[in-house]
PDB file of C-alpha atoms in Angstrom:
ATOM      1  CA  MET J   3      -2.167 -29.756  -7.660  1.00  0.00           C
ATOM      2  CA  LYS J   4      -3.527 -33.160  -6.683  1.00  0.00           C
ATOM      3  CA  ALA J   5      -5.575 -34.244  -3.676  1.00  0.00           C
ATOM      4  CA  ASN J   6      -4.511 -37.372  -1.811  1.00  0.00           C
ATOM      5  CA  ASP J   7      -7.298 -39.269   0.016  1.00  0.00           C
ATOM      6  CA  GLY J   8      -9.083 -35.993   0.677  1.00  0.00           C
ATOM      7  CA  SER J   9      -6.651 -35.001   3.427  1.00  0.00           C
ATOM      8  CA  GLN J  10      -3.424 -33.723   1.868  1.00  0.00           C
ATOM      9  CA  ALA J  11      -2.915 -31.628  -1.230  1.00  0.00           C
ATOM     10  CA  LEU J  12       0.000 -32.858  -3.312  1.00  0.00           C
ATOM     11  CA  TYR J  13       1.462 -30.582  -5.946  1.00  0.00           C
ATOM     12  CA  HIS J  14       3.985 -30.588  -8.741  1.00  0.00           C
ATOM     13  CA  ILE J  15       7.323 -28.863  -8.183  1.00  0.00           C
ATOM     14  CA  THR J  16      10.513 -28.477 -10.182  1.00  0.00           C
ATOM     15  CA  SER J  17      13.226 -30.547  -8.556  1.00  0.00           C
ATOM     16  CA  ARG J  18      16.190 -28.397  -7.559  1.00  0.00           C
ATOM     17  CA  LYS J  19      18.440 -31.396  -8.245  1.00  0.00           C
ATOM     18  CA  THR J  20      17.261 -32.576 -11.658  1.00  0.00           C
ATOM     19  CA  GLY J  21      15.127 -29.707 -12.972  1.00  0.00           C
ATOM     20  CA  GLU J  22      12.318 -32.175 -13.704  1.00  0.00           C
ATOM     21  CA  SER J  23       8.683 -31.744 -12.678  1.00  0.00           C
ATOM     22  CA  VAL J  24       8.008 -34.048  -9.716  1.00  0.00           C
ATOM     23  CA  LEU J  25       5.188 -34.597  -7.244  1.00  0.00           C
ATOM     24  CA  THR J  26       5.530 -33.896  -3.527  1.00  0.00           C
ATOM     25  CA  ALA J  27       5.276 -36.937  -1.281  1.00  0.00           C
ATOM     26  CA  PRO J  28       2.293 -38.102   0.771  1.00  0.00           C
ATOM     27  CA  LEU J  29       3.138 -37.208   4.357  1.00  0.00           C
ATOM     28  CA  ALA J  30       2.644 -40.697   5.790  1.00  0.00           C
ATOM     29  CA  GLN J  31       4.876 -42.317   3.164  1.00  0.00           C
ATOM     30  CA  GLN J  32       7.608 -39.688   3.590  1.00  0.00           C
ATOM     31  CA  LEU J  33       7.481 -40.111   7.364  1.00  0.00           C
ATOM     32  CA  ALA J  34       7.902 -43.858   6.876  1.00  0.00           C
ATOM     33  CA  VAL J  35      11.065 -43.154   4.854  1.00  0.00           C
ATOM     34  CA  ILE J  36      12.495 -41.162   7.773  1.00  0.00           C
ATOM     35  CA  LEU J  37      11.560 -43.763  10.401  1.00  0.00           C
ATOM     36  CA  ALA J  38      12.984 -46.592   8.306  1.00  0.00           C
ATOM     37  CA  ASP J  39      16.465 -45.004   8.305  1.00  0.00           C
ATOM     38  CA  PRO J  40      16.871 -42.145  10.832  1.00  0.00           C
ATOM     39  CA  ALA J  41      20.647 -42.058  10.372  1.00  0.00           C
ATOM     40  CA  GLY J  42      20.242 -41.772   6.620  1.00  0.00           C
ATOM     41  CA  TYR J  43      17.778 -38.931   7.069  1.00  0.00           C
ATOM     42  CA  ALA J  44      20.254 -37.171   9.384  1.00  0.00           C
ATOM     43  CA  ARG J  45      22.818 -37.330   6.571  1.00  0.00           C
ATOM     44  CA  ILE J  46      20.252 -35.915   4.129  1.00  0.00           C
ATOM     45  CA  LEU J  47      19.563 -33.043   6.535  1.00  0.00           C
ATOM     46  CA  ALA J  48      23.243 -32.276   7.040  1.00  0.00           C
ATOM     47  CA  SER J  49      24.155 -32.334   3.344  1.00  0.00           C
ATOM     48  CA  SER J  50      21.093 -30.316   2.320  1.00  0.00           C
ATOM     49  CA  ILE J  51      21.711 -27.619   4.960  1.00  0.00           C
ATOM     50  CA  ILE J  52      25.388 -27.311   4.028  1.00  0.00           C
ATOM     51  CA  GLU J  53      24.514 -27.058   0.332  1.00  0.00           C
ATOM     52  CA  ARG J  54      21.761 -24.489   0.857  1.00  0.00           C
ATOM     53  CA  ALA J  55      23.423 -22.370   3.583  1.00  0.00           C
ATOM     54  CA  PRO J  56      24.616 -19.643   1.132  1.00  0.00           C
ATOM     55  CA  VAL J  57      21.107 -19.385  -0.305  1.00  0.00           C
ATOM     56  CA  TYR J  58      19.591 -19.104   3.168  1.00  0.00           C
ATOM     57  CA  ALA J  59      22.064 -16.359   4.069  1.00  0.00           C
ATOM     58  CA  LEU J  60      21.157 -14.356   0.965  1.00  0.00           C
ATOM     59  CA  GLN J  61      17.439 -14.818   1.553  1.00  0.00           C
ATOM     60  CA  ILE J  62      17.500 -13.916   5.254  1.00  0.00           C
ATOM     61  CA  VAL J  63      18.993 -10.511   4.446  1.00  0.00           C
ATOM     62  CA  GLY J  64      17.632  -9.652   1.052  1.00  0.00           C
ATOM     63  CA  ARG J  65      14.315 -11.282   0.221  1.00  0.00           C
ATOM     64  CA  PHE J  66      10.975  -9.545   0.740  1.00  0.00           C
ATOM     65  CA  GLY J  67       8.454 -12.216   1.733  1.00  0.00           C
ATOM     66  CA  TRP J  68       7.360 -14.387  -1.158  1.00  0.00           C
ATOM     67  CA  ASN J  69       8.706 -12.089  -3.863  1.00  0.00           C
ATOM     68  CA  ALA J  70      11.994 -13.178  -5.359  1.00  0.00           C
ATOM     69  CA  ILE J  71      13.865  -9.917  -4.869  1.00  0.00           C
ATOM     70  CA  LEU J  72      17.395  -9.957  -3.536  1.00  0.00           C
ATOM     71  CA  LEU J  73      19.177  -6.795  -2.451  1.00  0.00           C
ATOM     72  CA  PRO J  74      22.372  -5.613  -4.152  1.00  0.00           C
ATOM     73  CA  LEU J  75      25.274  -7.719  -2.882  1.00  0.00           C
ATOM     74  CA  LEU J  76      27.001  -4.657  -1.449  1.00  0.00           C
ATOM     75  CA  ALA J  77      24.168  -4.518   1.104  1.00  0.00           C
ATOM     76  CA  TYR J  78      25.235  -7.815   2.643  1.00  0.00           C
ATOM     77  CA  PRO J  79      28.442  -6.585   4.329  1.00  0.00           C
ATOM     78  CA  LEU J  80      26.294  -3.769   5.720  1.00  0.00           C
ATOM     79  CA  ALA J  81      23.849  -6.346   7.110  1.00  0.00           C
ATOM     80  CA  LEU J  82      26.758  -8.248   8.659  1.00  0.00           C
ATOM     81  CA  LEU J  83      27.993  -5.008  10.235  1.00  0.00           C
ATOM     82  CA  MET J  84      24.516  -4.326  11.623  1.00  0.00           C
ATOM     83  CA  LEU J  85      24.174  -7.815  13.131  1.00  0.00           C
ATOM     84  CA  GLY J  86      27.710  -7.771  14.532  1.00  0.00           C
ATOM     85  CA  SER J  87      27.241  -4.380  16.174  1.00  0.00           C
ATOM     86  CA  ALA J  88      23.855  -5.555  17.487  1.00  0.00           C
ATOM     87  CA  VAL J  89      25.611  -8.424  19.253  1.00  0.00           C
ATOM     88  CA  LEU J  90      28.253  -6.060  20.663  1.00  0.00           C
ATOM     89  CA  SER J  91      25.520  -3.717  21.917  1.00  0.00           C
ATOM     90  CA  GLY J  92      25.068  -6.033  24.893  1.00  0.00           C
ATOM     91  CA  SER J  93      21.988  -7.709  26.283  1.00  0.00           C
ATOM     92  CA  GLY J  94      21.975  -5.927  29.661  1.00  0.00           C
ATOM     93  CA  ALA J  95      21.494  -9.296  31.378  1.00  0.00           C
ATOM     94  CA  ARG J  96      23.991 -11.709  32.903  1.00  0.00           C
ATOM     95  CA  SER J  97      23.264 -15.111  31.381  1.00  0.00           C
ATOM     96  CA  GLY J  98      25.201 -18.238  32.240  1.00  0.00           C
ATOM     97  CA  LEU J  99      26.682 -20.688  29.775  1.00  0.00           C
ATOM     98  CA  GLY J 100      23.922 -23.199  30.428  1.00  0.00           C
ATOM     99  CA  GLN J 101      21.211 -20.675  29.583  1.00  0.00           C
ATOM    100  CA  ARG J 102      22.973 -19.633  26.402  1.00  0.00           C
ATOM    101  CA  LEU J 103      23.423 -23.252  25.288  1.00  0.00           C
ATOM    102  CA  TRP J 104      19.708 -23.832  25.947  1.00  0.00           C
ATOM    103  CA  TRP J 105      18.759 -20.880  23.736  1.00  0.00           C
ATOM    104  CA  LEU J 106      21.061 -22.163  21.004  1.00  0.00           C
ATOM    105  CA  ALA J 107      19.614 -25.673  21.300  1.00  0.00           C
ATOM    106  CA  ILE J 108      16.082 -24.284  20.896  1.00  0.00           C
ATOM    107  CA  ALA J 109      17.113 -22.354  17.772  1.00  0.00           C
ATOM    108  CA  LEU J 110      18.927 -25.311  16.209  1.00  0.00           C
ATOM    109  CA  GLY J 111      16.132 -27.737  17.101  1.00  0.00           C
ATOM    110  CA  THR J 112      13.505 -25.466  15.587  1.00  0.00           C
ATOM    111  CA  ALA J 113      15.592 -25.050  12.426  1.00  0.00           C
ATOM    112  CA  LEU J 114      15.779 -28.833  12.061  1.00  0.00           C
ATOM    113  CA  LEU J 115      12.013 -29.078  12.548  1.00  0.00           C
ATOM    114  CA  ILE J 116      11.519 -26.502   9.768  1.00  0.00           C
ATOM    115  CA  GLU J 117      13.691 -28.561   7.430  1.00  0.00           C
ATOM    116  CA  THR J 118      11.855 -31.745   8.402  1.00  0.00           C
ATOM    117  CA  ALA J 119       8.464 -30.126   7.798  1.00  0.00           C
ATOM    118  CA  MET J 120       9.574 -29.199   4.282  1.00  0.00           C
ATOM    119  CA  TYR J 121      10.940 -32.692   3.676  1.00  0.00           C
ATOM    120  CA  LEU J 122       7.597 -34.180   4.714  1.00  0.00           C
ATOM    121  CA  THR J 123       5.354 -31.840   2.740  1.00  0.00           C
ATOM    122  CA  GLY J 124       7.379 -30.162  -0.017  1.00  0.00           C
ATOM    123  CA  THR J 125       9.887 -32.751  -1.241  1.00  0.00           C
ATOM    124  CA  PRO J 126       9.515 -35.759  -3.580  1.00  0.00           C
ATOM    125  CA  LEU J 127       9.131 -39.163  -1.942  1.00  0.00           C
ATOM    126  CA  GLY J 128      12.442 -40.604  -0.733  1.00  0.00           C
ATOM    127  CA  ALA J 129      14.521 -37.706  -2.093  1.00  0.00           C
ATOM    128  CA  ASP J 130      18.110 -37.337  -0.882  1.00  0.00           C
ATOM    129  CA  TYR J 131      17.632 -33.583  -0.360  1.00  0.00           C
ATOM    130  CA  VAL J 132      15.190 -31.134   1.230  1.00  0.00           C
ATOM    131  CA  GLN J 133      13.250 -28.796  -1.044  1.00  0.00           C
ATOM    132  CA  GLY J 134      11.146 -25.702  -0.448  1.00  0.00           C
ATOM    133  CA  THR J 135      12.884 -24.223   2.597  1.00  0.00           C
ATOM    134  CA  GLN J 136      13.424 -20.457   2.368  1.00  0.00           C
ATOM    135  CA  GLY J 137      15.751 -18.316   4.434  1.00  0.00           C
ATOM    136  CA  ARG J 138      12.885 -16.184   5.745  1.00  0.00           C
ATOM    137  CA  TYR J 139      11.575 -19.212   7.655  1.00  0.00           C
ATOM    138  CA  PHE J 140      14.543 -18.830  10.014  1.00  0.00           C
ATOM    139  CA  LEU J 141      14.049 -15.109  10.734  1.00  0.00           C
ATOM    140  CA  PRO J 142      12.155 -15.713  14.021  1.00  0.00           C
ATOM    141  CA  LEU J 143      15.173 -17.692  15.276  1.00  0.00           C
ATOM    142  CA  LEU J 144      17.710 -14.961  14.546  1.00  0.00           C
ATOM    143  CA  PRO J 145      17.084 -12.873  17.723  1.00  0.00           C
ATOM    144  CA  LEU J 146      17.533 -15.980  19.877  1.00  0.00           C
ATOM    145  CA  VAL J 147      20.858 -16.803  18.203  1.00  0.00           C
ATOM    146  CA  LEU J 148      22.073 -13.212  18.559  1.00  0.00           C
ATOM    147  CA  LEU J 149      20.999 -13.160  22.217  1.00  0.00           C
ATOM    148  CA  THR J 150      23.070 -16.296  22.761  1.00  0.00           C
ATOM    149  CA  LEU J 151      26.159 -14.452  21.487  1.00  0.00           C
ATOM    150  CA  MET J 152      25.577 -11.119  23.230  1.00  0.00           C
ATOM    151  CA  PRO J 153      27.811 -10.043  26.109  1.00  0.00           C
ATOM    152  CA  ALA J 154      26.099  -8.443  29.077  1.00  0.00           C
ATOM    153  CA  ASP J 155      27.843  -5.078  28.703  1.00  0.00           C
ATOM    154  CA  PRO J 156      27.815  -3.069  25.448  1.00  0.00           C
ATOM    155  CA  LEU J 157      30.946  -2.178  23.533  1.00  0.00           C
ATOM    156  CA  ARG J 158      31.370   1.576  23.270  1.00  0.00           C
ATOM    157  CA  GLY J 159      29.802   2.930  20.087  1.00  0.00           C
ATOM    158  CA  ALA J 160      28.222  -0.395  19.112  1.00  0.00           C
ATOM    159  CA  ARG J 161      24.621   0.784  19.518  1.00  0.00           C
ATOM    160  CA  LEU J 162      25.188   3.889  17.419  1.00  0.00           C
ATOM    161  CA  LEU J 163      26.901   1.806  14.738  1.00  0.00           C
ATOM    162  CA  CYS J 164      24.014  -0.697  14.758  1.00  0.00           C
ATOM    163  CA  ALA J 165      21.415   2.064  14.398  1.00  0.00           C
ATOM    164  CA  GLY J 166      23.347   3.723  11.564  1.00  0.00           C
ATOM    165  CA  ALA J 167      23.899   0.465   9.669  1.00  0.00           C
ATOM    166  CA  GLY J 168      20.275  -0.572  10.196  1.00  0.00           C
ATOM    167  CA  LEU J 169      18.914   2.740   8.945  1.00  0.00           C
ATOM    168  CA  THR J 170      21.160   2.647   5.875  1.00  0.00           C
ATOM    169  CA  LEU J 171      20.110  -0.937   5.132  1.00  0.00           C
ATOM    170  CA  LEU J 172      16.448   0.033   5.500  1.00  0.00           C
ATOM    171  CA  ILE J 173      16.870   2.867   2.987  1.00  0.00           C
ATOM    172  CA  ILE J 174      18.579   0.489   0.524  1.00  0.00           C
ATOM    173  CA  ALA J 175      15.744  -2.016   0.955  1.00  0.00           C
ATOM    174  CA  MET J 176      13.096   0.661   0.362  1.00  0.00           C
ATOM    175  CA  LEU J 177      14.866   1.918  -2.763  1.00  0.00           C
ATOM    176  CA  SER J 178      15.251  -1.655  -4.039  1.00  0.00           C
ATOM    177  CA  ALA J 179      11.557  -2.390  -3.548  1.00  0.00           C
ATOM    178  CA  TRP J 180      10.560   0.895  -5.165  1.00  0.00           C
ATOM    179  CA  ASP J 181      12.812   0.291  -8.166  1.00  0.00           C
ATOM    180  CA  SER J 182      11.855  -3.366  -8.557  1.00  0.00           C
ATOM    181  CA  PHE J 183       8.085  -2.850  -8.397  1.00  0.00           C
ATOM    182  CA  TRP J 184       7.258   0.685  -9.505  1.00  0.00           C
ATOM    183  CA  VAL J 185      10.141   1.586 -11.832  1.00  0.00           C
ATOM    184  CA  TYR J 186      11.278  -1.690 -13.360  1.00  0.00           C
ATOM    185  CA  GLY J 187       7.872  -3.337 -13.112  1.00  0.00           C
ATOM    186  CA  PHE J 188       6.528  -6.329 -11.246  1.00  0.00           C
ATOM    187  CA  VAL J 189       9.207  -8.698 -12.485  1.00  0.00           C
ATOM    188  CA  THR J 190      11.137 -10.980 -10.160  1.00  0.00           C
ATOM    189  CA  ALA J 191      14.354 -12.942 -10.491  1.00  0.00           C
ATOM    190  CA  ASP J 192      15.260 -15.918  -8.373  1.00  0.00           C
ATOM    191  CA  GLY J 193      18.378 -17.887  -7.555  1.00  0.00           C
ATOM    192  CA  MET J 194      21.978 -17.047  -6.843  1.00  0.00           C
ATOM    193  CA  PRO J 195      23.809 -13.960  -8.168  1.00  0.00           C
ATOM    194  CA  PRO J 196      24.824 -14.295 -11.835  1.00  0.00           C
ATOM    195  CA  HIS J 197      28.464 -15.159 -12.490  1.00  0.00           C
ATOM    196  CA  SER J 198      28.445 -13.318 -15.825  1.00  0.00           C
ATOM    197  CA  SER J 199      27.326  -9.979 -14.401  1.00  0.00           C
ATOM    198  CA  ILE J 200      28.772  -9.626 -10.926  1.00  0.00           C
ATOM    199  CA  GLY J 201      28.928  -5.839 -11.288  1.00  0.00           C
ATOM    200  CA  ARG J 202      25.164  -5.617 -11.687  1.00  0.00           C
ATOM    201  CA  ALA J 203      24.661  -8.025  -8.784  1.00  0.00           C
ATOM    202  CA  LEU J 204      26.803  -5.818  -6.550  1.00  0.00           C
ATOM    203  CA  LEU J 205      24.917  -2.608  -7.294  1.00  0.00           C
ATOM    204  CA  LEU J 206      21.377  -3.582  -8.342  1.00  0.00           C
ATOM    205  CA  PRO J 207      18.492  -5.631  -6.872  1.00  0.00           C
ATOM    206  CA  SER J 208      17.939  -9.010  -8.502  1.00  0.00           C
ATOM    207  CA  PRO J 209      15.113  -8.108 -10.945  1.00  0.00           C
ATOM    208  CA  ARG J 210      17.687  -6.007 -12.803  1.00  0.00           C
ATOM    209  CA  TRP J 211      20.256  -8.772 -13.044  1.00  0.00           C
TER     210      TRP J 211
END
């Protein structure tokens, strides 16, 4: 870690593009890069989000805080079922299109601010990608997005299905944490599921991959 003018701590990271050790950028210089070419930065944001979207999806469902533990891949359809049935459970409120678009705009705007914060403070100077963003950063936005999609009236059986899927997912998460920390040991594995052992990725949490 390296101090910059006594006001910002710069630190070395491993570039997700090149694998090399690089230094994060001074905030003022990185902000100048954005202001010099806003359209270029918009393209960087778009390409980085598209590239990292699968990682964010995995992390939102299956990562416990800072620890690099991902749930078994078979848990992800269950999470999708839980979220889908949550949407179909209904909000109980009649919201107009304008209100829903406003909620969605807030969620999208906040997500872009999260990415920009990481570009300013956790990415090498002038990089053509954003580094350091984790899926869990978007968790507070998820209820707002789901509320945007919710109908006013619930679909029959949706709430029961949501509760059942949520409880099952919670049990899987507890068993995964127990196995990963207390049985297997405090060992973590990061990254995407392994292509060479998809069977293990389907059935086991990531430390056992």
